[in-house]
Structure formats: C-alpha cells, structure tokens
Amino acid sequence: MKSLAASALFALPALGAIVSTRAPNASVNAVTLDVVNAQGSPDGFERTLITANGTYPGPTIVATKGDTLVVTVNNLLDDPSMRRSTSMDFDGVFVTTDNAFNEGSPFVTTCPVGPNASYTYTLPLGEQTGTFWYHSQLSVQYVDGLRGALIIYDPDDPQKDLYDVDDESTIIQVGDWWHNTSTSLLAGYVATGIVPVLDSGVGRFQGGPEVPFNVVQGKRYRFRIINESARNVFTMSVDGHNLTIIEADGVATTPLTVDEVEMLAGQRYSVVLEANQPVDNYWFNAPFVGGDPTRNLNQNATLSRGILRYQGAPDADPTGPMTLGPTDGTPLVEANLRPLVPEPAPEPDVNITLNLVVTTGKAQWNVNNVSYVSPIVPTLVKILNDSANATADFNVTENTFVLPANAIIQVDFPPNDDDEAHPFHLHGNNFFVVKSNSSDVINTADPIRRDVTGVGAAGTTVRFSTANPGPWFFHCHIFWHLQAGLATVMASGLDDVRAETKPTPEWEALCPAYDALPADQQ
C-alpha cells in the first residue's frame, strides 16, 4: 500500500496497515491499537494528532464473518492540550446484551480508558458483514484523528458475482479536518454556538500530490466508502461512470444504480463501479457541505476530489473540468433503497416522538426539551447496581427512555426547520427506515435497515427491535451537536441486562480509575 501522508482525508487505508492478526481457520482476530499523539499533516498543515498506531486514518481492521474481534487499546496519550483519556466505539457492530460492557460509549456503557492504561474490547461479530468503522466516542476527540475503517468480509457474499475486486485498495475513507485541536474548537463552540467550520475536506492541499484510485479497464470494483466526518456531508460521484449501491451500513441492498451518492456523517455504502470507459483519468468527486465556508477561508472545495486512473493512463490530472458532479443525473434517494433480503417492518408496540430544537445563540441542542448531559455514573452501572429501574430513576439530563425487552419501538422525528439533516445513529441495533427524510413515502413492506439516517425538514420514522436489550446510545453523528445535547439513551429490558450482563474485573476497574484522575488527564 502507498502512503497518502499529505492527502489522507480522501484515502485508501494506506497510512495504517492492516492490523488484524488471524490464524488460519481460527475465529479469534487479535488487534492492538496504540492510541498515541503523533505529528501529521493530513492536508499539508502539520499539527499534533491523536492517532491509532501513529497514523491518520488509523490502521484498517479486517475480519471475516463469524470472527471474534479482540481489540486491545493502549492509551499512550501525553499531550496536555488535548483529551488524555479515550474510549473506542466500533460503529455499526452489534454488541449483545451479555457483552454490553464492551460497547465503548463513555458514561453510557463504560468509563473512558485513562492515560497509561489499557482495555481490551471483545466483540463476537456473529452474522454481521459489511463496511464499518471505529473512532473515539469521547467528547469530540475523533476530530483530532482517532478514526479508521473496519471491514467484515463474507466469503459467501451472495453478491460477489457483481464485482471482481474488493480489497484494501477499494476502501475509501472521507472526512473533515481542522487545523486546531478539538478541545480549543469545542471551547469556541460553547462560547459562540457556532459549529466550527472545517479547514479542509477530502482531497489534496494546494499544490499537493494526486490521490489516485487505480483500476483496470473491464474490471468491476467494490468501493467501500465511509464518511468519517464529525459534521460534513459528502456527495460522491465519478465522472463518466455509474455507481451501483449494494450495501448500506452493513446491510446488503438490492442493486441500485445511481450516478451520485450523498453521505451523511457516519454513513457507509458499498458501490460497484465498472471500469468500462476509455483508458484515461477521471475525476472522483466529493464536494461537501457543512457550515458557512466564509467562516474559514482555508477551505478550497475545488480540491475535494481524487482521480480514477485506468491502467495505461498518464500520471496526470484529468483533462476534464473540476465539477461538483452530475447536474442532470440520477442521485441516490434513500427511500429507493431496498434490502437484498426483504423484511417487513413489524408493527410497533411503543411509539416515541423526538422533537429536535436548538437554543438560539447557544451551543445547546434539545430532544423533547432536554439537552443530554453525560452522567458521572454510567447508565449501565446504574442498571447493574439495581439503582435504576424506570425513567424517573435517571437524571432528567440523561434523556433515558426505559423500554420493554422484545418489543418494536417506533420513533417519529417530526419535520424541523433546521437547515441540515441530522444523521441519527443507533448503537447496539439497526432500524427500519419506515419513512426517510428523502421522501414522503411510508414503506412498511420492505424498508431498508441501517444504523444512520437523516432527520430533517421532511420528517423521519424508524422502527427497531429491543430483542437485544441494553442501554444503547441514540444520537446525532454530528459530534458537535452530540456534545451540545442532541442525544438520548434507549435502555431496554433492564431485568434482562441484569440477568445476562456479567462484566469483567477489567471493566469494573475503569470507572474508579477514571474518577481518580486529575481533570487534565480525563
């Protein structure tokens, strides 16, 4: 794999090597992530980062269906200008009730890992396959660089006849980047209520090197695209080529051919691109939106693109103009996605309405007039200690909904007048998108299931099952909004959690150790 040190915001998993160590025919997949401060220049501006194994993006974790991931995180952070503790989340990976303590949501299912400490996350993957990612879930720490790809391959993929190439060279990670540290940016947000506007999106910096994706004419490529943003929306397209969607957030879809794909923060898609054009160079476009660009003049959105380079083409920029992508094409409409294996959305047993409101002039978001604040004692600890059995047993600011086990929950997000769609993400489960923000159609017959969907002006309805009980975070994946309170906890089957969840001594030691840390090490 090649280095993309100056352009890692639109990257193959090149800076971070594949880190999984899996013995032949074994099911245990051991990974070590050293969380360290390291110097880097993802867009040409050098700064200190928070990284996994010293690279940005972090090393790609690969696994096979049925594996158990065993991820040891060693916290070696020593820069006092940034958060010193950490906690790792594996986005989209279902953590079962008995293993809820290995779900890395700080102050919901765990406490953070302090500096000079380690924690090992054990994650049986079961039947899950597809495209996922990992990142710090503590505050807005992943803004400083702690994020990377996680791919679960399926040797018996029912759609493998649709593509010829699916390997580390076809994993594409896009994201937003800031020149200042997350702690200083967060302080500015709290003071002004204005979400920090990125310095750069995907692509290269002024005068920087090319970001090529190499293909051979006649072959079909499964590109796994991950939006690892803390805020920004990216719209992916390739000049002269269609993209056929076959996966959304780890769920195989009926092939849907489009020419551009809008991706909210936290969303993942697999698209098949057929290299069926004349040998040449083609722009791989990724324009972004997220905040007023006049608030940060470092941006150059023109460079938000890579190059699809056919074998035999010159090492040069495409001759065509840099555009924002198709102007009269077939963009993805989320409501048109269908699962490869159709399943009707079960009728709900419980109905919840979540109204999202921003407090004008403040860095504060409310869900049903409550701004989420992380508790001192994690939700799971309260449940296991039998000190919380109903919604009233949690602090109001924990915004915790206590739900029955083995029920179907419908969540309605009424239309709101905010100018951007909020990518709501559910931990521990995914959900049926019964009504997408992209359409007025209500589909209960065969809706797509995924774990991140947009909530905005058109209104959204999702349904999920509580057959996997636990206290699962349900929040906006614009992490600035999450830190400003745009979050809830869906705590289901509390008696089941107490009966089935048996934490390890290693997990039980996390909270006392974290609580004993001085503030500058938390």
Short mmCIF file of C-alpha atoms in Angstrom, two decimals, residues 82-296:
data_model
loop_
_atom_site.label_atom_id
_atom_site.label_comp_id
_atom_site.label_asym_id
_atom_site.label_seq_id
_atom_site.Cartn_x
_atom_site.Cartn_y
_atom_site.Cartn_z
CA MET A 82 -5.95 17.53 24.12
CA ARG A 83 -8.07 14.94 25.91
CA ARG A 84 -5.81 12.40 27.58
CA SER A 85 -8.40 9.67 28.16
CA THR A 86 -10.18 7.80 25.36
CA SER A 87 -12.92 5.28 24.61
CA MET A 88 -13.32 3.29 21.39
CA ASP A 89 -16.58 2.77 19.54
CA PHE A 90 -16.98 0.27 16.69
CA ASP A 91 -19.68 1.95 14.65
CA GLY A 92 -22.43 -0.37 13.47
CA VAL A 93 -21.13 -3.51 15.19
CA PHE A 94 -23.89 -5.03 17.29
CA VAL A 95 -22.84 -5.67 20.88
CA THR A 96 -25.09 -8.23 22.54
CA THR A 97 -26.70 -7.90 25.96
CA ASP A 98 -24.29 -10.24 27.74
CA ASN A 99 -21.40 -8.19 26.33
CA ALA A 100 -22.88 -4.70 26.79
CA PHE A 101 -19.88 -3.60 28.87
CA ASN A 102 -17.69 -3.90 25.75
CA GLU A 103 -19.74 -1.28 23.90
CA GLY A 104 -17.50 1.76 24.11
CA SER A 105 -19.94 4.63 24.73
CA PRO A 106 -18.44 6.59 27.63
CA PHE A 107 -20.84 7.22 30.51
CA VAL A 108 -23.50 5.06 28.85
CA THR A 109 -21.95 1.58 28.81
CA THR A 110 -18.46 2.25 30.16
CA CYS A 111 -15.99 4.74 31.57
CA PRO A 112 -13.09 6.07 29.49
CA VAL A 113 -9.64 4.50 29.48
CA GLY A 114 -7.20 6.81 31.23
CA PRO A 115 -3.65 7.63 30.11
CA ASN A 116 -1.07 4.86 30.61
CA ALA A 117 -3.89 2.32 30.89
CA SER A 118 -5.24 -0.37 28.57
CA TYR A 119 -8.55 -2.02 27.87
CA THR A 120 -9.42 -5.00 25.67
CA TYR A 121 -12.73 -4.96 23.80
CA THR A 122 -14.01 -8.45 22.92
CA LEU A 123 -16.56 -8.33 20.11
CA PRO A 124 -18.11 -11.51 18.66
CA LEU A 125 -19.23 -10.48 15.16
CA GLY A 126 -21.83 -13.20 14.65
CA GLU A 127 -23.55 -12.97 11.27
CA GLN A 128 -22.64 -9.35 10.59
CA THR A 129 -20.77 -8.46 7.41
CA GLY A 130 -20.09 -5.25 5.57
CA THR A 131 -18.50 -1.85 5.98
CA PHE A 132 -17.97 -0.32 9.41
CA TRP A 133 -15.50 1.97 11.19
CA TYR A 134 -14.06 2.71 14.58
CA HIS A 135 -13.46 6.02 16.33
CA SER A 136 -13.10 7.64 19.70
CA GLN A 137 -16.51 8.18 21.28
CA LEU A 138 -15.17 10.51 23.99
CA SER A 139 -16.27 14.13 23.53
CA VAL A 140 -15.19 15.27 20.03
CA GLN A 141 -11.81 13.51 20.27
CA TYR A 142 -12.03 11.79 16.90
CA VAL A 143 -11.80 15.26 15.32
CA ASP A 144 -8.09 15.03 16.26
CA GLY A 145 -7.63 11.90 14.13
CA LEU A 146 -8.65 8.80 16.08
CA ARG A 147 -10.73 7.08 13.36
CA GLY A 148 -10.29 4.22 10.90
CA ALA A 149 -12.02 1.56 8.78
CA LEU A 150 -13.36 -1.80 9.96
CA ILE A 151 -14.38 -4.29 7.26
CA ILE A 152 -16.08 -7.65 7.85
CA TYR A 153 -15.77 -9.79 4.73
CA ASP A 154 -18.22 -12.52 3.79
CA PRO A 155 -16.59 -15.47 1.97
CA ASP A 156 -20.07 -16.43 0.75
CA ASP A 157 -21.25 -12.96 -0.21
CA PRO A 158 -24.43 -13.51 -2.24
CA GLN A 159 -23.50 -10.54 -4.44
CA LYS A 160 -19.88 -11.47 -5.16
CA ASP A 161 -20.72 -12.11 -8.81
CA LEU A 162 -21.31 -8.34 -9.18
CA TYR A 163 -17.66 -7.32 -8.66
CA ASP A 164 -14.13 -8.52 -9.36
CA VAL A 165 -12.07 -6.51 -6.86
CA ASP A 166 -12.82 -5.97 -3.16
CA ASP A 167 -9.71 -5.45 -1.05
CA GLU A 168 -7.84 -2.81 0.92
CA SER A 169 -7.29 -0.78 -2.26
CA THR A 170 -11.03 -0.20 -2.66
CA ILE A 171 -11.71 1.11 0.86
CA ILE A 172 -12.29 4.87 0.70
CA GLN A 173 -12.40 6.98 3.84
CA VAL A 174 -13.63 10.56 3.57
CA GLY A 175 -13.73 13.09 6.36
CA ASP A 176 -13.44 16.64 7.58
CA TRP A 177 -10.32 18.14 9.10
CA TRP A 178 -9.38 21.03 11.35
CA HIS A 179 -6.01 22.67 11.98
CA ASN A 180 -6.83 23.43 15.62
CA THR A 181 -7.29 20.85 18.36
CA SER A 182 -10.72 19.54 19.24
CA THR A 183 -10.53 20.98 22.77
CA SER A 184 -9.95 24.53 21.51
CA LEU A 185 -12.61 24.15 18.83
CA LEU A 186 -15.13 22.84 21.37
CA ALA A 187 -14.40 25.76 23.68
CA GLY A 188 -15.10 28.13 20.79
CA TYR A 189 -18.35 26.35 20.01
CA VAL A 190 -19.52 26.53 23.61
CA ALA A 191 -18.71 30.24 23.70
CA THR A 192 -20.40 31.20 20.43
CA GLY A 193 -22.91 28.50 19.49
CA ILE A 194 -21.31 28.35 16.04
CA VAL A 195 -20.19 24.88 14.95
CA PRO A 196 -16.54 25.01 13.85
CA VAL A 197 -16.18 25.09 10.08
CA LEU A 198 -13.58 22.69 8.71
CA ASP A 199 -10.25 23.80 7.30
CA SER A 200 -10.29 21.11 4.61
CA GLY A 201 -12.39 18.27 3.34
CA VAL A 202 -11.30 15.32 1.29
CA GLY A 203 -8.67 15.73 -1.36
CA ARG A 204 -5.26 17.28 -1.61
CA PHE A 205 -3.91 20.57 -0.41
CA GLN A 206 -2.83 23.41 -2.70
CA GLY A 207 -0.01 22.09 -4.89
CA GLY A 208 -0.15 18.69 -3.20
CA PRO A 209 0.12 15.24 -4.72
CA GLU A 210 -2.54 13.35 -6.63
CA VAL A 211 -4.91 10.95 -4.85
CA PRO A 212 -5.34 8.18 -7.44
CA PHE A 213 -7.61 5.13 -7.35
CA ASN A 214 -6.14 2.71 -9.87
CA VAL A 215 -8.39 0.48 -12.00
CA VAL A 216 -8.02 -1.87 -14.94
CA GLN A 217 -10.35 -1.47 -17.89
CA GLY A 218 -13.03 -4.17 -17.94
CA LYS A 219 -12.94 -4.96 -14.22
CA ARG A 220 -15.63 -4.18 -11.64
CA TYR A 221 -14.66 -2.64 -8.30
CA ARG A 222 -16.48 -2.73 -4.99
CA PHE A 223 -15.63 0.61 -3.40
CA ARG A 224 -16.45 0.69 0.31
CA ILE A 225 -16.95 4.38 1.13
CA ILE A 226 -17.04 5.55 4.75
CA ASN A 227 -17.94 9.08 5.81
CA GLU A 228 -15.82 9.52 8.93
CA SER A 229 -16.83 13.16 9.38
CA ALA A 230 -17.68 14.83 12.63
CA ARG A 231 -20.03 17.08 10.67
CA ASN A 232 -19.79 17.27 6.91
CA VAL A 233 -21.94 15.74 4.19
CA PHE A 234 -20.08 14.42 1.13
CA THR A 235 -21.60 13.69 -2.28
CA MET A 236 -19.62 11.04 -4.15
CA SER A 237 -19.51 10.66 -7.93
CA VAL A 238 -17.07 9.66 -10.67
CA ASP A 239 -17.08 11.49 -13.99
CA GLY A 240 -18.41 9.26 -16.78
CA HIS A 241 -19.26 6.31 -14.50
CA ASN A 242 -22.29 4.98 -12.69
CA LEU A 243 -22.25 3.63 -9.13
CA THR A 244 -24.34 0.61 -8.17
CA ILE A 245 -25.16 0.51 -4.46
CA ILE A 246 -25.07 -2.98 -2.94
CA GLU A 247 -24.70 -2.19 0.78
CA ALA A 248 -25.77 0.49 3.23
CA ASP A 249 -24.36 0.48 6.78
CA GLY A 250 -23.64 -3.24 6.80
CA VAL A 251 -26.93 -4.29 5.17
CA ALA A 252 -26.86 -5.82 1.67
CA THR A 253 -29.16 -3.97 -0.71
CA THR A 254 -30.86 -4.84 -3.94
CA PRO A 255 -28.52 -3.32 -6.55
CA LEU A 256 -29.49 0.29 -7.20
CA THR A 257 -27.65 2.18 -9.95
CA VAL A 258 -27.16 5.92 -9.48
CA ASP A 259 -24.55 8.45 -10.53
CA GLU A 260 -24.04 10.21 -7.20
CA VAL A 261 -24.34 9.23 -3.54
CA GLU A 262 -24.90 11.70 -0.73
CA MET A 263 -23.35 10.52 2.54
CA LEU A 264 -24.10 11.90 5.99
CA ALA A 265 -21.61 11.68 8.84
CA GLY A 266 -21.25 8.06 9.96
CA GLN A 267 -22.88 6.52 6.88
CA ARG A 268 -21.24 3.79 4.79
CA TYR A 269 -22.01 2.49 1.32
CA SER A 270 -20.58 -0.19 -0.93
CA VAL A 271 -20.83 0.80 -4.58
CA VAL A 272 -19.79 -1.19 -7.63
CA LEU A 273 -18.00 0.80 -10.31
CA GLU A 274 -17.46 -0.86 -13.69
CA ALA A 275 -14.30 0.38 -15.40
CA ASN A 276 -15.99 0.42 -18.79
CA GLN A 277 -14.77 3.75 -20.17
CA PRO A 278 -11.78 4.54 -22.42
CA VAL A 279 -8.40 4.36 -20.71
CA ASP A 280 -7.93 7.80 -19.16
CA ASN A 281 -8.06 9.76 -15.91
CA TYR A 282 -11.46 10.72 -14.44
CA TRP A 283 -12.31 12.98 -11.50
CA PHE A 284 -13.58 11.17 -8.39
CA ASN A 285 -15.70 13.98 -6.94
CA ALA A 286 -16.54 14.51 -3.28
CA PRO A 287 -17.98 18.01 -2.77
CA PHE A 288 -19.01 18.70 0.80
CA VAL A 289 -21.36 20.92 2.77
CA GLY A 290 -21.30 21.75 6.46
CA GLY A 291 -21.30 25.30 7.72
CA ASP A 292 -20.68 28.68 6.16
CA PRO A 293 -17.40 28.49 4.18
CA THR A 294 -16.84 32.22 4.71
CA ARG A 295 -16.13 31.37 8.35
CA ASN A 296 -12.98 29.51 7.34
#
